[in-house]
Coordinates of C-alpha atoms and ligand atoms in Angstrom, one line a residue:
X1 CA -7.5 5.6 28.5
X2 CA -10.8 6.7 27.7
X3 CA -12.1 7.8 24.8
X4 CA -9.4 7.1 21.2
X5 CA -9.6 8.5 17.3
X6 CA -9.2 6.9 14.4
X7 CA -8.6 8.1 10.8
X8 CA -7.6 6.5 7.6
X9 CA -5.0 8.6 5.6
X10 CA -2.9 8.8 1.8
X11 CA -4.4 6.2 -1.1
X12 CA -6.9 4.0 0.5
X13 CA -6.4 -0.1 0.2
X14 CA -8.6 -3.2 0.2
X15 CA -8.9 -4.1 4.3
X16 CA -8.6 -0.4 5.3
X17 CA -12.4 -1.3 6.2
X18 CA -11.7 -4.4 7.8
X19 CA -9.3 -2.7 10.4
X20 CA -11.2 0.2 11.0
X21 CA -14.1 -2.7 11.9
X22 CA -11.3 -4.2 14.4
X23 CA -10.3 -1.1 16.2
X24 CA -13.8 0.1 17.1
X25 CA -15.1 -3.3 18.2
X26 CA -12.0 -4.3 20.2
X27 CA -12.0 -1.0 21.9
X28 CA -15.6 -1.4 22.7
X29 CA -15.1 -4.7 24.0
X30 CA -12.6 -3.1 26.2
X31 CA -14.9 -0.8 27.1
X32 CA -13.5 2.6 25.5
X33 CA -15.3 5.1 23.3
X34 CA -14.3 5.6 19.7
X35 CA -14.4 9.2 17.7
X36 CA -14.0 8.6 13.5
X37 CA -12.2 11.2 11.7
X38 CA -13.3 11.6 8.1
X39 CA -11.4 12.3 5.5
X40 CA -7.9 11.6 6.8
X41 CA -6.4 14.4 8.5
X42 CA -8.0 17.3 7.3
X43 CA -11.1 16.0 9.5
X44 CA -8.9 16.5 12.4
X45 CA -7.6 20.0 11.5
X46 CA -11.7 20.7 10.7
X47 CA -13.6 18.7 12.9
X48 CA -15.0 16.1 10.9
X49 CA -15.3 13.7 13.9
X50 CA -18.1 11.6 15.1
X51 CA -18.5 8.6 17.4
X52 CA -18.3 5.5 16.2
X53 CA -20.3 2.4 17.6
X54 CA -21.0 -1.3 17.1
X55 CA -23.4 -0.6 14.3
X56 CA -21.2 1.9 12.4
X57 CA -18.8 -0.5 11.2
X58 CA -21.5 -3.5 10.0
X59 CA -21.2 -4.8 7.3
X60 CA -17.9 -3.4 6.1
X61 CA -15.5 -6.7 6.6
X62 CA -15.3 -7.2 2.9
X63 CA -15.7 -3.8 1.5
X64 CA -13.1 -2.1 -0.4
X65 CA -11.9 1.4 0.2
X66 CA -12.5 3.2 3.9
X67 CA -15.9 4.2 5.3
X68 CA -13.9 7.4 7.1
X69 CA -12.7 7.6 3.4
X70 CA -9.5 9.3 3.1
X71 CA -7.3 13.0 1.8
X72 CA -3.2 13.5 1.4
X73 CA -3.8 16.5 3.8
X74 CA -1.7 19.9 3.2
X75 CA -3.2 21.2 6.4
X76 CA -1.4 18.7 8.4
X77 CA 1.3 19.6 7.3
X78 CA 1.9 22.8 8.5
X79 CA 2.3 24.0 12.0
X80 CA -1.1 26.0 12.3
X81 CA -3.4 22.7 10.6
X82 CA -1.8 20.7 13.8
X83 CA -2.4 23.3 16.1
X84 CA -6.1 23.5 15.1
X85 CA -6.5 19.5 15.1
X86 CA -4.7 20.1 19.1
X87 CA -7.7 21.8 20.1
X88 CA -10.0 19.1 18.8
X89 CA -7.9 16.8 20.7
X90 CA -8.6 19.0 23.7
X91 CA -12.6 19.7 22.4
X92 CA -13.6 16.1 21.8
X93 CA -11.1 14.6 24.4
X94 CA -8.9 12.8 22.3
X95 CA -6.6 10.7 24.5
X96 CA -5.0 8.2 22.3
X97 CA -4.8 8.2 17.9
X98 CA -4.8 5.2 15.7
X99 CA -3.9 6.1 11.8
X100 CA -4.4 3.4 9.2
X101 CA -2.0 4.6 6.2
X102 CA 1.5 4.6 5.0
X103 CA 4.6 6.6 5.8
X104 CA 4.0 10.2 5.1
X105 CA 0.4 9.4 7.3
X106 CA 3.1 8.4 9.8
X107 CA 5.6 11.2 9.3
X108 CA 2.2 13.5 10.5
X109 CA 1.3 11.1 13.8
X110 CA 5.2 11.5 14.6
X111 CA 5.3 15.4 14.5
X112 CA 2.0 15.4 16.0
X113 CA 3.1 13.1 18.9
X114 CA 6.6 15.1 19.4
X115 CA 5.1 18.4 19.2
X116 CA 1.3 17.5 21.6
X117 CA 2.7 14.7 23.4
X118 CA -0.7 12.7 21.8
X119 CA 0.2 8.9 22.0
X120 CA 0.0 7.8 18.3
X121 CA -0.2 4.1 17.3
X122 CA 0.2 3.5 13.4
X123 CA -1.2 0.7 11.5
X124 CA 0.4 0.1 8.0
X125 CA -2.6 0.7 5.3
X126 CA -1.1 1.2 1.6
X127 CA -1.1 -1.5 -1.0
X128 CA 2.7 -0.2 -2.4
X129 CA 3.8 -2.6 0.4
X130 CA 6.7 0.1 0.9
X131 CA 6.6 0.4 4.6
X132 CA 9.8 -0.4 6.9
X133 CA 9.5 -2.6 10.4
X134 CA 6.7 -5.1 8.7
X135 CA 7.0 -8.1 5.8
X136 CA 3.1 -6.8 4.2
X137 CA 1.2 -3.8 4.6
X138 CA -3.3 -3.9 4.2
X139 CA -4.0 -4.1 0.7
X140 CA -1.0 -5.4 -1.0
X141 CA -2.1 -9.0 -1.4
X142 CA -5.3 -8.1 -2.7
X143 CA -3.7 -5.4 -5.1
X144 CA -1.0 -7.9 -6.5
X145 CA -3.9 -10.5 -6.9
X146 CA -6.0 -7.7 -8.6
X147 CA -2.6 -7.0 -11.1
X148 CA -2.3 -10.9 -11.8
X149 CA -6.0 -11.3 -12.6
X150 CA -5.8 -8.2 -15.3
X151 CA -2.8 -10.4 -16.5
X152 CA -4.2 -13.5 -16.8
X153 CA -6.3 -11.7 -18.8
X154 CA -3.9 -9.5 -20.9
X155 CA -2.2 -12.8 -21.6
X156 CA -4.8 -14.4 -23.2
X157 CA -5.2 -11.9 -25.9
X158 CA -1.1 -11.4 -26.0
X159 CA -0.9 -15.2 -27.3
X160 CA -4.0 -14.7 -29.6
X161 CA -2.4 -11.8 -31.6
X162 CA 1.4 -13.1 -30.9
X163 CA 1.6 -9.5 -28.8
X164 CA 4.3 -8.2 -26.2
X165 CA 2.2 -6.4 -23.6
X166 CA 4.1 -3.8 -21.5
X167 CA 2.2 -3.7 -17.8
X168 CA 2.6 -0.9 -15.9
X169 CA 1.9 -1.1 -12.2
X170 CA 1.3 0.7 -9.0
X171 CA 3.7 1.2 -6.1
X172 CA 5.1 4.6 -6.1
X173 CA 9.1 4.4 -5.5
X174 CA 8.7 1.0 -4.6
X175 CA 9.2 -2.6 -6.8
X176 CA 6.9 -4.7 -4.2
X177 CA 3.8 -5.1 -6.5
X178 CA 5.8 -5.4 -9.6
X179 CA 7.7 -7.9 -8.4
X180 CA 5.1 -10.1 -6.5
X181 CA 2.5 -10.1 -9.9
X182 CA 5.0 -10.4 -12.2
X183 CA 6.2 -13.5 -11.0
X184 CA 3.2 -14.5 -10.0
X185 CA 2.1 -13.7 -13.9
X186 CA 5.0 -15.4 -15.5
X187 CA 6.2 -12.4 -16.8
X188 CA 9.1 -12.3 -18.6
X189 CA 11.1 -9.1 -17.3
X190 CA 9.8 -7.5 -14.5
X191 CA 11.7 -3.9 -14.0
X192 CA 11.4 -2.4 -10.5
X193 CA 12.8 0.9 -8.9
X194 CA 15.4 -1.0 -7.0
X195 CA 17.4 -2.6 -9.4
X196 CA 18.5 -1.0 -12.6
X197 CA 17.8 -2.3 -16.1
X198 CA 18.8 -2.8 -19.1
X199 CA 17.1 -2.7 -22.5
X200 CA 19.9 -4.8 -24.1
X201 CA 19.5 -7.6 -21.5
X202 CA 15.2 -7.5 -22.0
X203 CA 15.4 -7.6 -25.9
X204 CA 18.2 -10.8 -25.9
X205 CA 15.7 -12.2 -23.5
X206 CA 12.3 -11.6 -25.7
X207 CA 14.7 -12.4 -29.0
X208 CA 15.9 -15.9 -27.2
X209 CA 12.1 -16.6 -26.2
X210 CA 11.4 -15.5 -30.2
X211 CA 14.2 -18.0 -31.5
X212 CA 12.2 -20.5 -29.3
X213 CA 9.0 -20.1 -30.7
X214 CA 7.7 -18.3 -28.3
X215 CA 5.3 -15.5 -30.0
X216 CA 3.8 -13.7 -27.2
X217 CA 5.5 -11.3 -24.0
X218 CA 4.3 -9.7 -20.5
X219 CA 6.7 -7.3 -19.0
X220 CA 5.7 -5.8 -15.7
X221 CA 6.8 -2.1 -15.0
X222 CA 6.7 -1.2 -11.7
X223 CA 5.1 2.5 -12.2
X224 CA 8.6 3.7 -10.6
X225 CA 11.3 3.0 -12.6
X226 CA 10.3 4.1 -16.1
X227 CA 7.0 5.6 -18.2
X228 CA 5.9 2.6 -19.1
X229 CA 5.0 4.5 -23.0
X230 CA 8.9 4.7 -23.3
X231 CA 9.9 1.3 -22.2
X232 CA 7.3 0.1 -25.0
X233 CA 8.3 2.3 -27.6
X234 CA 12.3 1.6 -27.0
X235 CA 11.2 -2.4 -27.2
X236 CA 9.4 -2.3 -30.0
X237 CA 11.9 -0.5 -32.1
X238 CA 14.5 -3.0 -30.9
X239 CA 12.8 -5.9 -31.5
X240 CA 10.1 -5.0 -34.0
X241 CA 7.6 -6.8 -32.1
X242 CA 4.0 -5.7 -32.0
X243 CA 4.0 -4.1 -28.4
X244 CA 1.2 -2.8 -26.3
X245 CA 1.1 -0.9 -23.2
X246 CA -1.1 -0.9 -20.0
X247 CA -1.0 1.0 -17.2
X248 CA -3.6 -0.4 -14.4
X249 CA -3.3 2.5 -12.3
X250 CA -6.2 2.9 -10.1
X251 CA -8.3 -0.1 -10.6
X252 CA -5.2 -2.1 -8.6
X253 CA -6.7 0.3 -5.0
X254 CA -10.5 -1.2 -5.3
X255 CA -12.2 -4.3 -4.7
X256 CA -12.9 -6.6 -2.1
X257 CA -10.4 -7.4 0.2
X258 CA -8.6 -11.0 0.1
X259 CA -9.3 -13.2 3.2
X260 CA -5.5 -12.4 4.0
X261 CA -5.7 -9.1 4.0
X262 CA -9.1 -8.7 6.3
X263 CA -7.3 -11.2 8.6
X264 CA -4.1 -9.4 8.9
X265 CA -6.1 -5.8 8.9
X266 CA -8.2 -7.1 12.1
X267 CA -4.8 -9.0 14.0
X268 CA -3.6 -5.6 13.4
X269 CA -6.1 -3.0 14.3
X270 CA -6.8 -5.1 17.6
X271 CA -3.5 -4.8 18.3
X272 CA -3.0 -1.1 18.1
X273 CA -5.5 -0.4 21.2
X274 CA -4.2 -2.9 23.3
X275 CA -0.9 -0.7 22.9
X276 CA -2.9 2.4 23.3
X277 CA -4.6 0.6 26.3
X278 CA -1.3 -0.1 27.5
X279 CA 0.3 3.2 27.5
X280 CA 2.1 3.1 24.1
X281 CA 3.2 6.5 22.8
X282 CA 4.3 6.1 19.7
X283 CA 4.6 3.2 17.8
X284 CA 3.6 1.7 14.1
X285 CA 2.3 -2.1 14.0
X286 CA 3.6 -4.8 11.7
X287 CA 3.9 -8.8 10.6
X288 CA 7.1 -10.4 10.9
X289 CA 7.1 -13.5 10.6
X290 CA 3.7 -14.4 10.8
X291 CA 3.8 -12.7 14.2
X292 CA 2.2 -9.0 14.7
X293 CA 4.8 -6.5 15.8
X294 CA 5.1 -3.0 17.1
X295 CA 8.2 -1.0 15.8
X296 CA 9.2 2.4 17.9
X297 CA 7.5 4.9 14.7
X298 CA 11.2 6.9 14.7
X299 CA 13.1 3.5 14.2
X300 CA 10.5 2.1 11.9
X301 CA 10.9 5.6 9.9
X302 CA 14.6 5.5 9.7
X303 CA 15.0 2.8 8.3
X304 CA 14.5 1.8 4.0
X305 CA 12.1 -1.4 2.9
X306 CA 14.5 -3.3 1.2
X307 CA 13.0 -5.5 -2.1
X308 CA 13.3 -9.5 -1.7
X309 CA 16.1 -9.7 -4.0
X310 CA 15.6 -14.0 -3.8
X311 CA 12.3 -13.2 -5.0
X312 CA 13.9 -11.0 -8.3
X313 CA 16.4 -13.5 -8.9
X314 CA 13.6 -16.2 -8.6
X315 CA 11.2 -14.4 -10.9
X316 CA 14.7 -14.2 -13.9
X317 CA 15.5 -17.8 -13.1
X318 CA 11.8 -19.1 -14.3
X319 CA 11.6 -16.4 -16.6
X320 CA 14.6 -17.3 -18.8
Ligands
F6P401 O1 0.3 4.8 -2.3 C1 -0.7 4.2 -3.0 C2 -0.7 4.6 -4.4 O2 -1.7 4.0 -5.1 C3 0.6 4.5 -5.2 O3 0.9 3.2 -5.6 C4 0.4 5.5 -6.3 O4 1.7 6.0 -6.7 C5 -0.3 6.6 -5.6 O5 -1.0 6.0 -4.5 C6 -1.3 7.3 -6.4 O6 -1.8 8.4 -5.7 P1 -3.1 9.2 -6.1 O7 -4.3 8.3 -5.9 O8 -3.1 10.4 -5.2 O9 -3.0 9.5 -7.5

């Protein structure tokens, strides 16, 4: 193995940068060359590739978002985007890819692999924290840190005007955020894709609280299960409480990285080119157990990322 690519892909997260650092200098302490596709994969269908060197990736340890910045790409998706991005493989002699994203970036290096035979090695990059075969994906710790700070916040004026503050997360179909900054918030119900709710059980919970003297309420709504507009508007008529909603949205993606994100995004983009160096063809990285793993991508695909239930349970049990 010569010459690799690398491309970041779907919504970018905090340590995409940090990883993208790790695969260009551990493959050119190795001694291979490194090509940077820009904006995700519609770079590769349009040959938006350039080499990378030491000097490219200075300076970007701690900086948020991705330098090869990043597209969903349509192109991709169908048969004639991947055969154009096959002839850059053959044009720029592309021998091995490396995507930083999350599973549809994956879904795209798995049809690409089956259908060009390119070996693919994915690293998980999303901060939904949604992806099977690893415990944490780039991103999520600083993105659930990001949500608790804007919390901390919210709380303070929640108390001050006696205020029940609906806050609605990111995370697509998945809970993971929800769940990790709301118990990390002290909310008081946090409502996730992967367990159902139930507005009786959140009102007796906010009127008990009430009965105790307790004036003020954060309720974190994973972005999944509900509009968070609704859930406010159903709570307030319940209860009568003065409610508020906020949805974080974007703001959750920026920012500089946590110190465990940049350390688990360069364990994990060194350890994708060893596995290209060593004749892996297919196969997406992860942490288990504090340990960095590499998952077959079909297996790793098949399977569903279950929510910590222990965790949910935990969060109601301090909650109550
Ligand atoms: O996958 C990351 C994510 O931020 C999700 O949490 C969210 O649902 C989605 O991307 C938003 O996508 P976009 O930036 O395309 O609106």
């Amino acid at each position: 193995m010569q010459r690799i690519a690398l491309l970041t892909s779907g919504g970018d997260s905090p340590g995409m940068n940090a990883c993208i650092r790790a695969v260009v200098r551990k493959a050119i302490y190795h001694g291979l060359e490194v090509l940077g596709i820009k904006r995700g994969y519609n770079g590769f269908v349009e040959a938006d590739i350039a080499p990378m060197n030491l000097g490219s990736v200075a300076d970007i340890i701690l900086r948020g978002g991705t330098i090869l910045r990043t597209a969903r790409s349509d192109q991709f998706m169908n048969p004639v985007g991947r055969a154009k991005a096959n002839e850059n493989v053959k044009r720029f002699g592309i021998q091995g890819l490396i995507v930083i994203g999350g599973d549809g970036s994956f879904r795209g290096a798995k049809v690409f692999n089956q259908e060009y035979g390119l070996p693919v090695v994915g690293i998980p990059g999303t901060i939904d924290n949604d992806i099977p075969g690893t415990d944490q994906t780039i991103g999520f710790d600083t993105a659930v840190s990001t949500a608790v700070e804007a919390i901390s916040k919210i709380r303070d004026t929640a108390t001050s005007h006696e205020r029940t503050f609906i806050i609605e997360v990111m995370g697509r179909r998945c809970g993971y955020i929800a769940l990790a900054a709301g118990l990390a918030g002290g909310a008081e119900s946090i409502l996730i894709p992967e367990y159902p709710f139930d507005y009786d059980e959140i009102c007796d919970r906010l009127m008990r609280g009430y009965r105790r003297g307790k004036m003020h309420s954060i309720i974190v709504v994973a972005e999944g299960v509900a509009s968070s507009l609704e859930v406010g508007r159903k709570i307030s008529e319940r209860t009568g409480f003065d409610t508020k909603v906020i949805i974080l949205g974007h703001l959750q993606r920026g920012g500089m990285p946590s110190a465990t994100d940049v350390i688990l995004a360069s364990r994990m983009g060194a350890k994708a080119v060893e596995l290209l160096m060593a004749g892996e063809t297919k196969k997406l990285i992860g942490v288990r157990a504090a340990q960095i793993t590499a998952t077959d991508i079909d297996d790793a695909l098949s399977q569903t990322k279950s929510i910590d239930m222990e965790l949910y349970d935990l969060a109601g049990v301090l909650s109550i």
